[in-house]
Amino acid sequence: HHETSASHPCCGVTPTNRPKLIDISFLLVPASQEQIRCSAAAHQRIVSLIHCSTISSTSTMSSSNLTKPDEASVLLSGRINADSEVSLNESFDDERDATTRSGKSKSKEGETIDFLQDDWREMTYGRRIARSLMAKSWYYPPPKLDEDEHDGEAEAAAAGDDEVVEAVSSGDGMEQAAAQTAGDDVQEKADVPSLEKAWAYFEHVALSRHLIEPKTGPKKGLCERAIRKVCAKGDKQMDRAEPGERDIPTKLYSPFWTPHSQLGDFGLGIGLYFSTLRAITVITFIAGLINLPNILYFASSDWVPDSSEQDDLPPLVQGSAICFDQTWVPCPTCDCNDRDRWEKNRCGNATSADGEILTFALRNNCTITEELGVVNYATMILVLIGTLFLAEYLRRQEVQFDEDEQTAQDYSVVIQNPPSDATDPAEWNEYFTNQFDAHVTVCTIAVHNDILVRTLLERRELLQTLRNILGPKTSLDVLNLARIAAEQERDRKGMAKVLALFVGGIPEMYARLVALNAKVQGLAQLDYPVTRVFLCFETEADQRKVLSKLSVGSLKAARNDHSALEDPKYLFRGNTVLSVAEPDEPNTIRWQDLNAGFLERFKQQLLTSLCTVVAIIAVAFLVGVADNSSTVGAAAAISIANIIFPLFAKALTSLEAHAAEGLKQTSLYFKIAAFRWVNTAFVISIITPFTDTLRGQGGMITQVYALFFAEIVTTNGIQLLDPMGHINRHVLAPRATTQDAMNLKFQGEVFELAERYTNMTKILFLALWYCAIFPAAFFLCSLALFINYYTDRFSLMRTWKRAPHLGTSVSKFSRRYFFSLACVAMAVISSYYWSGFPYDNLCENDAAVPAEYVGDFVVQPLSGNATDTMIAADDRSFRYCNQNFIDPGQRGDGPSFPFIAANQPSGARWMTEEQEIITNIYGWSSVGVIAIVAIVFMSGWVDSFMSLFRSSYDAVGDDMNVPFSEVPSISAYIPQVESTMFAYPLLATSCDGIDEELYDWNDPDRPFEFYDLTKDADKLLRGMDVSHKVVFSLVRHWPPTGSSNNTEQSDEDEIVVAGDLPPVEEVASAEKEE
């Protein structure tokens, strides 16, 4: 059309009264200045139909203003043929003009966003590369179509344009398309994989996005935008978008420009993790600055007389306590063949002039000063204060993140001890309305049907496996599967029969399917008791009121102590004290394990913990073997073990039943943390000989440095490269046979908050463990955590699967136990390291050196090169004395704690006066730190014990006064289970009557009914009437008055209760229709 003031020659629309039409300019080619013509060849590329909005009467487009349809027909949707000319016309109005320039899909009233039309500038680089390679058959092999599919396409192409125009003109096109969404045709289309759809799934469902704020005002200059982007992003507010949001434009979070304050959008626990990471980065950097005097002293000539001996060491290692000032001294009583006392490089022999064999030992002449201990002691004080600061900082961050993002948890409560027969949602609504004047928006009644849900899940996954094996066109009817299974079992010969005993094929799968069908048919006839009730209130005030009035000690609720309530009217049904708490977020509830008993969970966790201990011992042995070959080999073995063991720990934890994802993450945290702390810090201390503590190449400090380097480079490098993710997306996905299989390749690696916490804590633990002898470890720790902060941000926003919105359980567990134990470890181990100097196991004798030792000698150690040494007549001889306070094998009397000067063996004192001062201060301080941490632990345990008798509820943050129904990305507690075989969760309740806005996901290709496991049970029951039983969890929704979701029906008919199996008549009707 024209931007002039004159009316358009075809339709008579002027710039002032023209309607807002759908932008189809990219499909049009101008025939002349008066006409808009569409290429006739483009008609063969029609993909879908879009129904235009009604045009006002003053600007109605009449057929008289148009040329013949075959000359100037309008193509409403599709792609232009490669040989057709395309030109972009000028925009209808300013809004459409901005959309056209940017290429963004902009949602208008009544429309949904097409993910396939994303602006290429907003796409990930992986998607851009894939789009450029999709035309290559070696990258994206074309799908193999059956002959009937080819015939169908030819018939569709030969149908002509008249049928298309007729469908649009009659208005039935869209209605017919909508009617087919639940039919078999669409199911078949969904099974034809599209790599474009898979990439759209990756960016709009698998990755997290935020809503786009509409831009107003003139466009800012380049310099102004750059300054604003760098300096003014901290206060920017972002609203999280639900997966697959199609009504409002969204954008991927930026790994670098997303403000830290918005990381709570990914979940409270994830936001607190990044806050912890950032805080520890700062604390360790300050600790490194405090240790600069020690670093400089260890690198000076006062510690290393010959600086050339450090040339082969990295700069930061040169500032460590590695001792190069060593001499061979007479040790007449030493026996070099005693392997329990001497390392081969520490003891040697020389021959005197008369041929006598003399024994020498290698002495470290490095002595510590009081200033070194004071600096390290100040660092310990900083760490203790930093731990207190961190706890307060995280509490404030928790409030900030909670107030920034409104979630279902802010409006919800969970009843943990409902009466087993309280299955009517209306009864719960009436109770809270009458007693608290609260509006219940959503009520979810969970029943004890875990076995049924797990059985239906296994059955659905088995069917999906059969579909992947047999192909999407093969019918999964029971009789057809029976025939296929019988044919394959009949045709098995020789080795195939043997392999079938270990790797089951279709006959074994079919047998399992039959068993699962029978199991479901039996379980679906039972009546299940209520175990949990989740209620979402319309306001935060209602939730807080209920929690403050009904929160009582768990023991009092279990004993039904009526005196625990301040008013008897709060008794449910007049006789039940409810146990009420704030639940976890909806997508963290593990519905299939919700009702696991305490004894069952205890047995499972005990078994997995024992497996963890066995794995720790095995890996420690392997690291010791690798250390015998090289230092780099030991560091590499530790790093590889730290990468592999989490996979083993995840497999173990998957065998445990946890009611919520937070509990699972806490269990996983314990396993991985125990392994990594032992594997990273303890193992090096154990496998390194005591006298190699201050050794250069091959000693303890060089091993620690190699470990830091491996963690910084290897772990982060593999994480950023994401090799498996790229293989899945660029190699395996293009060759997938179904859309489901293709989408699963785009889900990304599962985000494990526990693994991220343990990765952070192991690096910090390593620095605290060795900081006394390697003060530069604080700088390495700060650098590693700084890199981890941005590496994890990038992975979270670009490669990892969207994580559930975890709460604060892992964060609280980490700061309560880990940071406290880390402070203890630093105090105790630093005290131990200061007590062990000079790490040579030699004590000076009072008598002068024997006469036969006076002179020049060539000392040949049992391992290493020979060394010249000269002994004067006034030199002293030495004897063996164990300087190791911990090793009971050498001392014979067990470890000596605290590590103070008074615990030196009688007649074997090796400490200098300054060393004794440092050791005494640190030794008794370590006892004090242990006592303080023990008090902290006892205080927490006492609080947990007292929560059995009193309320522990404490509101976090302020009431934001935003109603539940007005939060754009809100979701409710809808029972669902995750599956590795499906790109979306499977519903463990009936989806009938549930508002789609209450889900936190949306599949654009299939309706929610496809994921409804209750439909599977309906089919298997084959008309059996169990509508009077409560088989599945129930969900009921009461939108507030005035809500767009509210209806004007009566309360009896207003909302359908989801979760009940339908009566026999409906099942029979559905079976017949099917």
PDB file of C-alpha atoms in Angstrom, residues 397-585:
ATOM      1  CA  GLN A 397      19.643 -12.026  48.980  1.00  0.00           C
ATOM      2  CA  GLU A 398      16.934 -14.571  49.743  1.00  0.00           C
ATOM      3  CA  VAL A 399      14.518 -11.768  50.606  1.00  0.00           C
ATOM      4  CA  GLN A 400      15.478  -9.799  47.489  1.00  0.00           C
ATOM      5  CA  PHE A 401      15.077 -12.760  45.136  1.00  0.00           C
ATOM      6  CA  ASP A 402      11.795 -13.749  46.788  1.00  0.00           C
ATOM      7  CA  GLU A 403      10.309 -10.268  46.424  1.00  0.00           C
ATOM      8  CA  ASP A 404      11.582  -9.863  42.859  1.00  0.00           C
ATOM      9  CA  GLU A 405       9.841 -12.960  41.477  1.00  0.00           C
ATOM     10  CA  GLN A 406       6.327 -13.989  42.467  1.00  0.00           C
ATOM     11  CA  THR A 407       5.915 -17.766  42.396  1.00  0.00           C
ATOM     12  CA  ALA A 408       3.269 -20.269  43.459  1.00  0.00           C
ATOM     13  CA  GLN A 409       5.158 -20.927  46.690  1.00  0.00           C
ATOM     14  CA  ASP A 410       4.423 -17.371  47.837  1.00  0.00           C
ATOM     15  CA  TYR A 411       0.684 -18.131  47.775  1.00  0.00           C
ATOM     16  CA  SER A 412       0.546 -21.767  48.811  1.00  0.00           C
ATOM     17  CA  VAL A 413       0.367 -24.083  51.791  1.00  0.00           C
ATOM     18  CA  VAL A 414       0.503 -27.861  52.050  1.00  0.00           C
ATOM     19  CA  ILE A 415      -1.542 -29.949  54.470  1.00  0.00           C
ATOM     20  CA  GLN A 416       0.731 -32.815  55.524  1.00  0.00           C
ATOM     21  CA  ASN A 417      -1.762 -34.824  57.587  1.00  0.00           C
ATOM     22  CA  PRO A 418      -5.185 -34.554  55.928  1.00  0.00           C
ATOM     23  CA  PRO A 419      -7.886 -37.068  56.831  1.00  0.00           C
ATOM     24  CA  SER A 420      -7.558 -39.990  54.458  1.00  0.00           C
ATOM     25  CA  ASP A 421     -11.155 -39.549  53.230  1.00  0.00           C
ATOM     26  CA  ALA A 422     -11.004 -35.744  52.702  1.00  0.00           C
ATOM     27  CA  THR A 423     -11.237 -36.078  48.922  1.00  0.00           C
ATOM     28  CA  ASP A 424     -13.694 -33.255  48.229  1.00  0.00           C
ATOM     29  CA  PRO A 425     -11.960 -30.006  47.159  1.00  0.00           C
ATOM     30  CA  ALA A 426     -15.112 -28.068  47.988  1.00  0.00           C
ATOM     31  CA  GLU A 427     -14.783 -29.118  51.621  1.00  0.00           C
ATOM     32  CA  TRP A 428     -11.304 -27.615  51.840  1.00  0.00           C
ATOM     33  CA  ASN A 429     -12.451 -24.475  50.085  1.00  0.00           C
ATOM     34  CA  GLU A 430     -15.334 -24.078  52.490  1.00  0.00           C
ATOM     35  CA  TYR A 431     -13.074 -24.602  55.527  1.00  0.00           C
ATOM     36  CA  PHE A 432     -10.575 -21.880  54.589  1.00  0.00           C
ATOM     37  CA  THR A 433     -13.287 -19.516  53.385  1.00  0.00           C
ATOM     38  CA  ASN A 434     -15.283 -19.774  56.598  1.00  0.00           C
ATOM     39  CA  GLN A 435     -12.412 -19.831  59.100  1.00  0.00           C
ATOM     40  CA  PHE A 436      -9.979 -17.412  57.476  1.00  0.00           C
ATOM     41  CA  ASP A 437     -12.072 -15.486  54.951  1.00  0.00           C
ATOM     42  CA  ALA A 438      -9.485 -16.580  52.376  1.00  0.00           C
ATOM     43  CA  HIS A 439     -10.043 -17.189  48.686  1.00  0.00           C
ATOM     44  CA  VAL A 440      -8.712 -20.565  47.563  1.00  0.00           C
ATOM     45  CA  THR A 441      -7.803 -20.328  43.878  1.00  0.00           C
ATOM     46  CA  VAL A 442      -6.481 -23.859  43.283  1.00  0.00           C
ATOM     47  CA  CYS A 443      -6.795 -26.992  45.388  1.00  0.00           C
ATOM     48  CA  THR A 444      -4.778 -30.139  44.672  1.00  0.00           C
ATOM     49  CA  ILE A 445      -5.582 -33.311  46.575  1.00  0.00           C
ATOM     50  CA  ALA A 446      -2.746 -35.845  46.300  1.00  0.00           C
ATOM     51  CA  VAL A 447      -3.509 -39.502  46.946  1.00  0.00           C
ATOM     52  CA  HIS A 448      -1.269 -42.464  47.773  1.00  0.00           C
ATOM     53  CA  ASN A 449      -1.099 -43.903  44.245  1.00  0.00           C
ATOM     54  CA  ASP A 450       2.680 -43.837  43.759  1.00  0.00           C
ATOM     55  CA  ILE A 451       2.823 -47.431  42.511  1.00  0.00           C
ATOM     56  CA  LEU A 452       0.075 -46.803  39.962  1.00  0.00           C
ATOM     57  CA  VAL A 453       1.771 -43.644  38.681  1.00  0.00           C
ATOM     58  CA  ARG A 454       5.157 -45.360  38.356  1.00  0.00           C
ATOM     59  CA  THR A 455       3.516 -48.295  36.560  1.00  0.00           C
ATOM     60  CA  LEU A 456       1.736 -46.012  34.092  1.00  0.00           C
ATOM     61  CA  LEU A 457       4.978 -44.124  33.548  1.00  0.00           C
ATOM     62  CA  GLU A 458       6.903 -47.313  32.822  1.00  0.00           C
ATOM     63  CA  ARG A 459       4.138 -48.472  30.480  1.00  0.00           C
ATOM     64  CA  ARG A 460       4.115 -45.217  28.537  1.00  0.00           C
ATOM     65  CA  GLU A 461       7.912 -45.248  28.247  1.00  0.00           C
ATOM     66  CA  LEU A 462       7.812 -48.848  27.038  1.00  0.00           C
ATOM     67  CA  LEU A 463       5.297 -47.934  24.354  1.00  0.00           C
ATOM     68  CA  GLN A 464       7.476 -45.014  23.298  1.00  0.00           C
ATOM     69  CA  THR A 465      10.475 -47.358  23.050  1.00  0.00           C
ATOM     70  CA  LEU A 466       8.455 -49.712  20.841  1.00  0.00           C
ATOM     71  CA  ARG A 467       7.396 -46.795  18.687  1.00  0.00           C
ATOM     72  CA  ASN A 468      11.037 -45.740  18.242  1.00  0.00           C
ATOM     73  CA  ILE A 469      12.018 -49.291  17.279  1.00  0.00           C
ATOM     74  CA  LEU A 470       9.101 -50.132  14.998  1.00  0.00           C
ATOM     75  CA  GLY A 471       8.614 -46.681  13.521  1.00  0.00           C
ATOM     76  CA  PRO A 472       5.777 -44.159  13.836  1.00  0.00           C
ATOM     77  CA  LYS A 473       3.646 -45.866  11.177  1.00  0.00           C
ATOM     78  CA  THR A 474       3.434 -49.209  12.967  1.00  0.00           C
ATOM     79  CA  SER A 475       0.267 -49.721  14.954  1.00  0.00           C
ATOM     80  CA  LEU A 476       0.853 -50.357  18.674  1.00  0.00           C
ATOM     81  CA  ASP A 477      -2.378 -52.301  18.981  1.00  0.00           C
ATOM     82  CA  VAL A 478      -2.008 -55.236  21.367  1.00  0.00           C
ATOM     83  CA  LEU A 479      -2.812 -57.815  18.688  1.00  0.00           C
ATOM     84  CA  ASN A 480      -0.402 -56.294  16.220  1.00  0.00           C
ATOM     85  CA  LEU A 481       2.368 -56.194  18.845  1.00  0.00           C
ATOM     86  CA  ALA A 482       1.600 -59.800  19.748  1.00  0.00           C
ATOM     87  CA  ARG A 483       2.000 -60.817  16.116  1.00  0.00           C
ATOM     88  CA  ILE A 484       5.309 -58.959  15.731  1.00  0.00           C
ATOM     89  CA  ALA A 485       6.653 -60.403  18.988  1.00  0.00           C
ATOM     90  CA  ALA A 486       5.646 -63.933  17.987  1.00  0.00           C
ATOM     91  CA  GLU A 487       7.295 -63.588  14.567  1.00  0.00           C
ATOM     92  CA  GLN A 488      10.561 -62.337  16.035  1.00  0.00           C
ATOM     93  CA  GLU A 489      10.664 -65.019  18.711  1.00  0.00           C
ATOM     94  CA  ARG A 490       9.986 -67.683  16.097  1.00  0.00           C
ATOM     95  CA  ASP A 491      12.779 -66.424  13.840  1.00  0.00           C
ATOM     96  CA  ARG A 492      15.458 -66.332  16.547  1.00  0.00           C
ATOM     97  CA  LYS A 493      18.346 -68.657  15.843  1.00  0.00           C
ATOM     98  CA  GLY A 494      21.447 -69.652  17.797  1.00  0.00           C
ATOM     99  CA  MET A 495      23.242 -66.580  19.142  1.00  0.00           C
ATOM    100  CA  ALA A 496      20.097 -64.460  18.918  1.00  0.00           C
ATOM    101  CA  LYS A 497      18.460 -66.668  21.548  1.00  0.00           C
ATOM    102  CA  VAL A 498      21.489 -66.308  23.816  1.00  0.00           C
ATOM    103  CA  LEU A 499      21.582 -62.527  23.421  1.00  0.00           C
ATOM    104  CA  ALA A 500      17.864 -62.336  24.187  1.00  0.00           C
ATOM    105  CA  LEU A 501      18.624 -63.658  27.687  1.00  0.00           C
ATOM    106  CA  PHE A 502      20.706 -60.551  28.410  1.00  0.00           C
ATOM    107  CA  VAL A 503      19.341 -57.892  26.038  1.00  0.00           C
ATOM    108  CA  GLY A 504      15.604 -58.157  25.656  1.00  0.00           C
ATOM    109  CA  GLY A 505      13.972 -57.530  22.317  1.00  0.00           C
ATOM    110  CA  ILE A 506      10.401 -56.886  21.226  1.00  0.00           C
ATOM    111  CA  PRO A 507       9.085 -60.253  22.563  1.00  0.00           C
ATOM    112  CA  GLU A 508      10.393 -59.411  26.038  1.00  0.00           C
ATOM    113  CA  MET A 509       9.061 -55.863  25.794  1.00  0.00           C
ATOM    114  CA  TYR A 510       5.676 -57.155  24.772  1.00  0.00           C
ATOM    115  CA  ALA A 511       5.637 -59.574  27.704  1.00  0.00           C
ATOM    116  CA  ARG A 512       6.481 -56.722  30.031  1.00  0.00           C
ATOM    117  CA  LEU A 513       3.759 -54.589  28.442  1.00  0.00           C
ATOM    118  CA  VAL A 514       1.169 -57.281  29.061  1.00  0.00           C
ATOM    119  CA  ALA A 515       2.252 -57.496  32.692  1.00  0.00           C
ATOM    120  CA  LEU A 516       2.082 -53.725  33.079  1.00  0.00           C
ATOM    121  CA  ASN A 517      -1.385 -53.613  31.526  1.00  0.00           C
ATOM    122  CA  ALA A 518      -2.632 -56.197  33.998  1.00  0.00           C
ATOM    123  CA  LYS A 519      -0.967 -54.365  36.872  1.00  0.00           C
ATOM    124  CA  VAL A 520      -2.591 -51.078  35.904  1.00  0.00           C
ATOM    125  CA  GLN A 521      -5.980 -52.763  35.578  1.00  0.00           C
ATOM    126  CA  GLY A 522      -5.646 -54.049  39.114  1.00  0.00           C
ATOM    127  CA  LEU A 523      -4.256 -50.872  40.683  1.00  0.00           C
ATOM    128  CA  ALA A 524      -6.804 -48.639  38.960  1.00  0.00           C
ATOM    129  CA  GLN A 525      -9.657 -50.452  40.727  1.00  0.00           C
ATOM    130  CA  LEU A 526      -8.390 -49.528  44.189  1.00  0.00           C
ATOM    131  CA  ASP A 527      -9.424 -46.577  46.315  1.00  0.00           C
ATOM    132  CA  TYR A 528      -6.465 -44.452  47.482  1.00  0.00           C
ATOM    133  CA  PRO A 529      -6.271 -42.361  50.653  1.00  0.00           C
ATOM    134  CA  VAL A 530      -5.402 -38.665  50.685  1.00  0.00           C
ATOM    135  CA  THR A 531      -1.843 -37.921  51.815  1.00  0.00           C
ATOM    136  CA  ARG A 532      -1.260 -34.252  50.900  1.00  0.00           C
ATOM    137  CA  VAL A 533      -3.407 -31.262  50.075  1.00  0.00           C
ATOM    138  CA  PHE A 534      -1.860 -28.286  48.255  1.00  0.00           C
ATOM    139  CA  LEU A 535      -3.779 -25.016  48.307  1.00  0.00           C
ATOM    140  CA  CYS A 536      -2.989 -21.856  46.345  1.00  0.00           C
ATOM    141  CA  PHE A 537      -4.608 -18.716  47.777  1.00  0.00           C
ATOM    142  CA  GLU A 538      -5.365 -15.632  45.760  1.00  0.00           C
ATOM    143  CA  THR A 539      -3.239 -13.340  47.935  1.00  0.00           C
ATOM    144  CA  GLU A 540      -0.022 -13.644  49.917  1.00  0.00           C
ATOM    145  CA  ALA A 541      -1.830 -12.182  52.903  1.00  0.00           C
ATOM    146  CA  ASP A 542      -4.212 -15.149  52.993  1.00  0.00           C
ATOM    147  CA  GLN A 543      -1.321 -17.595  52.841  1.00  0.00           C
ATOM    148  CA  ARG A 544       0.556 -15.865  55.653  1.00  0.00           C
ATOM    149  CA  LYS A 545      -2.561 -15.672  57.772  1.00  0.00           C
ATOM    150  CA  VAL A 546      -3.187 -19.401  57.404  1.00  0.00           C
ATOM    151  CA  LEU A 547       0.427 -20.308  58.160  1.00  0.00           C
ATOM    152  CA  SER A 548       0.606 -18.077  61.233  1.00  0.00           C
ATOM    153  CA  LYS A 549      -2.616 -19.527  62.667  1.00  0.00           C
ATOM    154  CA  LEU A 550      -2.208 -23.195  61.763  1.00  0.00           C
ATOM    155  CA  SER A 551       1.563 -23.730  62.089  1.00  0.00           C
ATOM    156  CA  VAL A 552       2.165 -25.895  65.146  1.00  0.00           C
ATOM    157  CA  GLY A 553       4.826 -28.351  66.184  1.00  0.00           C
ATOM    158  CA  SER A 554       4.883 -31.463  64.015  1.00  0.00           C
ATOM    159  CA  LEU A 555       4.709 -33.702  67.069  1.00  0.00           C
ATOM    160  CA  LYS A 556       1.680 -31.851  68.403  1.00  0.00           C
ATOM    161  CA  ALA A 557      -0.011 -32.197  65.036  1.00  0.00           C
ATOM    162  CA  ALA A 558       0.809 -35.913  64.970  1.00  0.00           C
ATOM    163  CA  ARG A 559      -0.688 -36.314  68.467  1.00  0.00           C
ATOM    164  CA  ASN A 560      -3.693 -34.167  67.455  1.00  0.00           C
ATOM    165  CA  ASP A 561      -3.122 -31.894  70.455  1.00  0.00           C
ATOM    166  CA  HIS A 562      -6.024 -29.431  70.339  1.00  0.00           C
ATOM    167  CA  SER A 563      -4.276 -27.093  72.789  1.00  0.00           C
ATOM    168  CA  ALA A 564      -1.668 -26.263  70.109  1.00  0.00           C
ATOM    169  CA  LEU A 565      -4.227 -24.034  68.334  1.00  0.00           C
ATOM    170  CA  GLU A 566      -5.143 -20.649  69.709  1.00  0.00           C
ATOM    171  CA  ASP A 567      -8.783 -21.094  68.729  1.00  0.00           C
ATOM    172  CA  PRO A 568     -10.767 -24.381  68.471  1.00  0.00           C
ATOM    173  CA  LYS A 569     -12.491 -23.093  65.334  1.00  0.00           C
ATOM    174  CA  TYR A 570      -9.296 -23.878  63.404  1.00  0.00           C
ATOM    175  CA  LEU A 571      -9.838 -27.608  63.950  1.00  0.00           C
ATOM    176  CA  PHE A 572     -10.618 -29.269  60.617  1.00  0.00           C
ATOM    177  CA  ARG A 573     -13.977 -31.038  60.822  1.00  0.00           C
ATOM    178  CA  GLY A 574     -13.981 -29.905  64.436  1.00  0.00           C
ATOM    179  CA  ASN A 575     -11.509 -32.561  65.598  1.00  0.00           C
ATOM    180  CA  THR A 576      -8.273 -32.507  63.540  1.00  0.00           C
ATOM    181  CA  VAL A 577      -5.179 -30.374  64.088  1.00  0.00           C
ATOM    182  CA  LEU A 578      -3.691 -29.830  60.637  1.00  0.00           C
ATOM    183  CA  SER A 579       0.045 -29.903  60.011  1.00  0.00           C
ATOM    184  CA  VAL A 580       0.525 -26.954  57.676  1.00  0.00           C
ATOM    185  CA  ALA A 581       3.744 -25.766  56.012  1.00  0.00           C
ATOM    186  CA  GLU A 582       4.924 -23.752  53.043  1.00  0.00           C
ATOM    187  CA  PRO A 583       5.529 -26.185  50.157  1.00  0.00           C
ATOM    188  CA  ASP A 584       8.321 -26.267  47.613  1.00  0.00           C
ATOM    189  CA  GLU A 585       7.735 -24.881  44.138  1.00  0.00           C
TER     190      GLU A 585
END
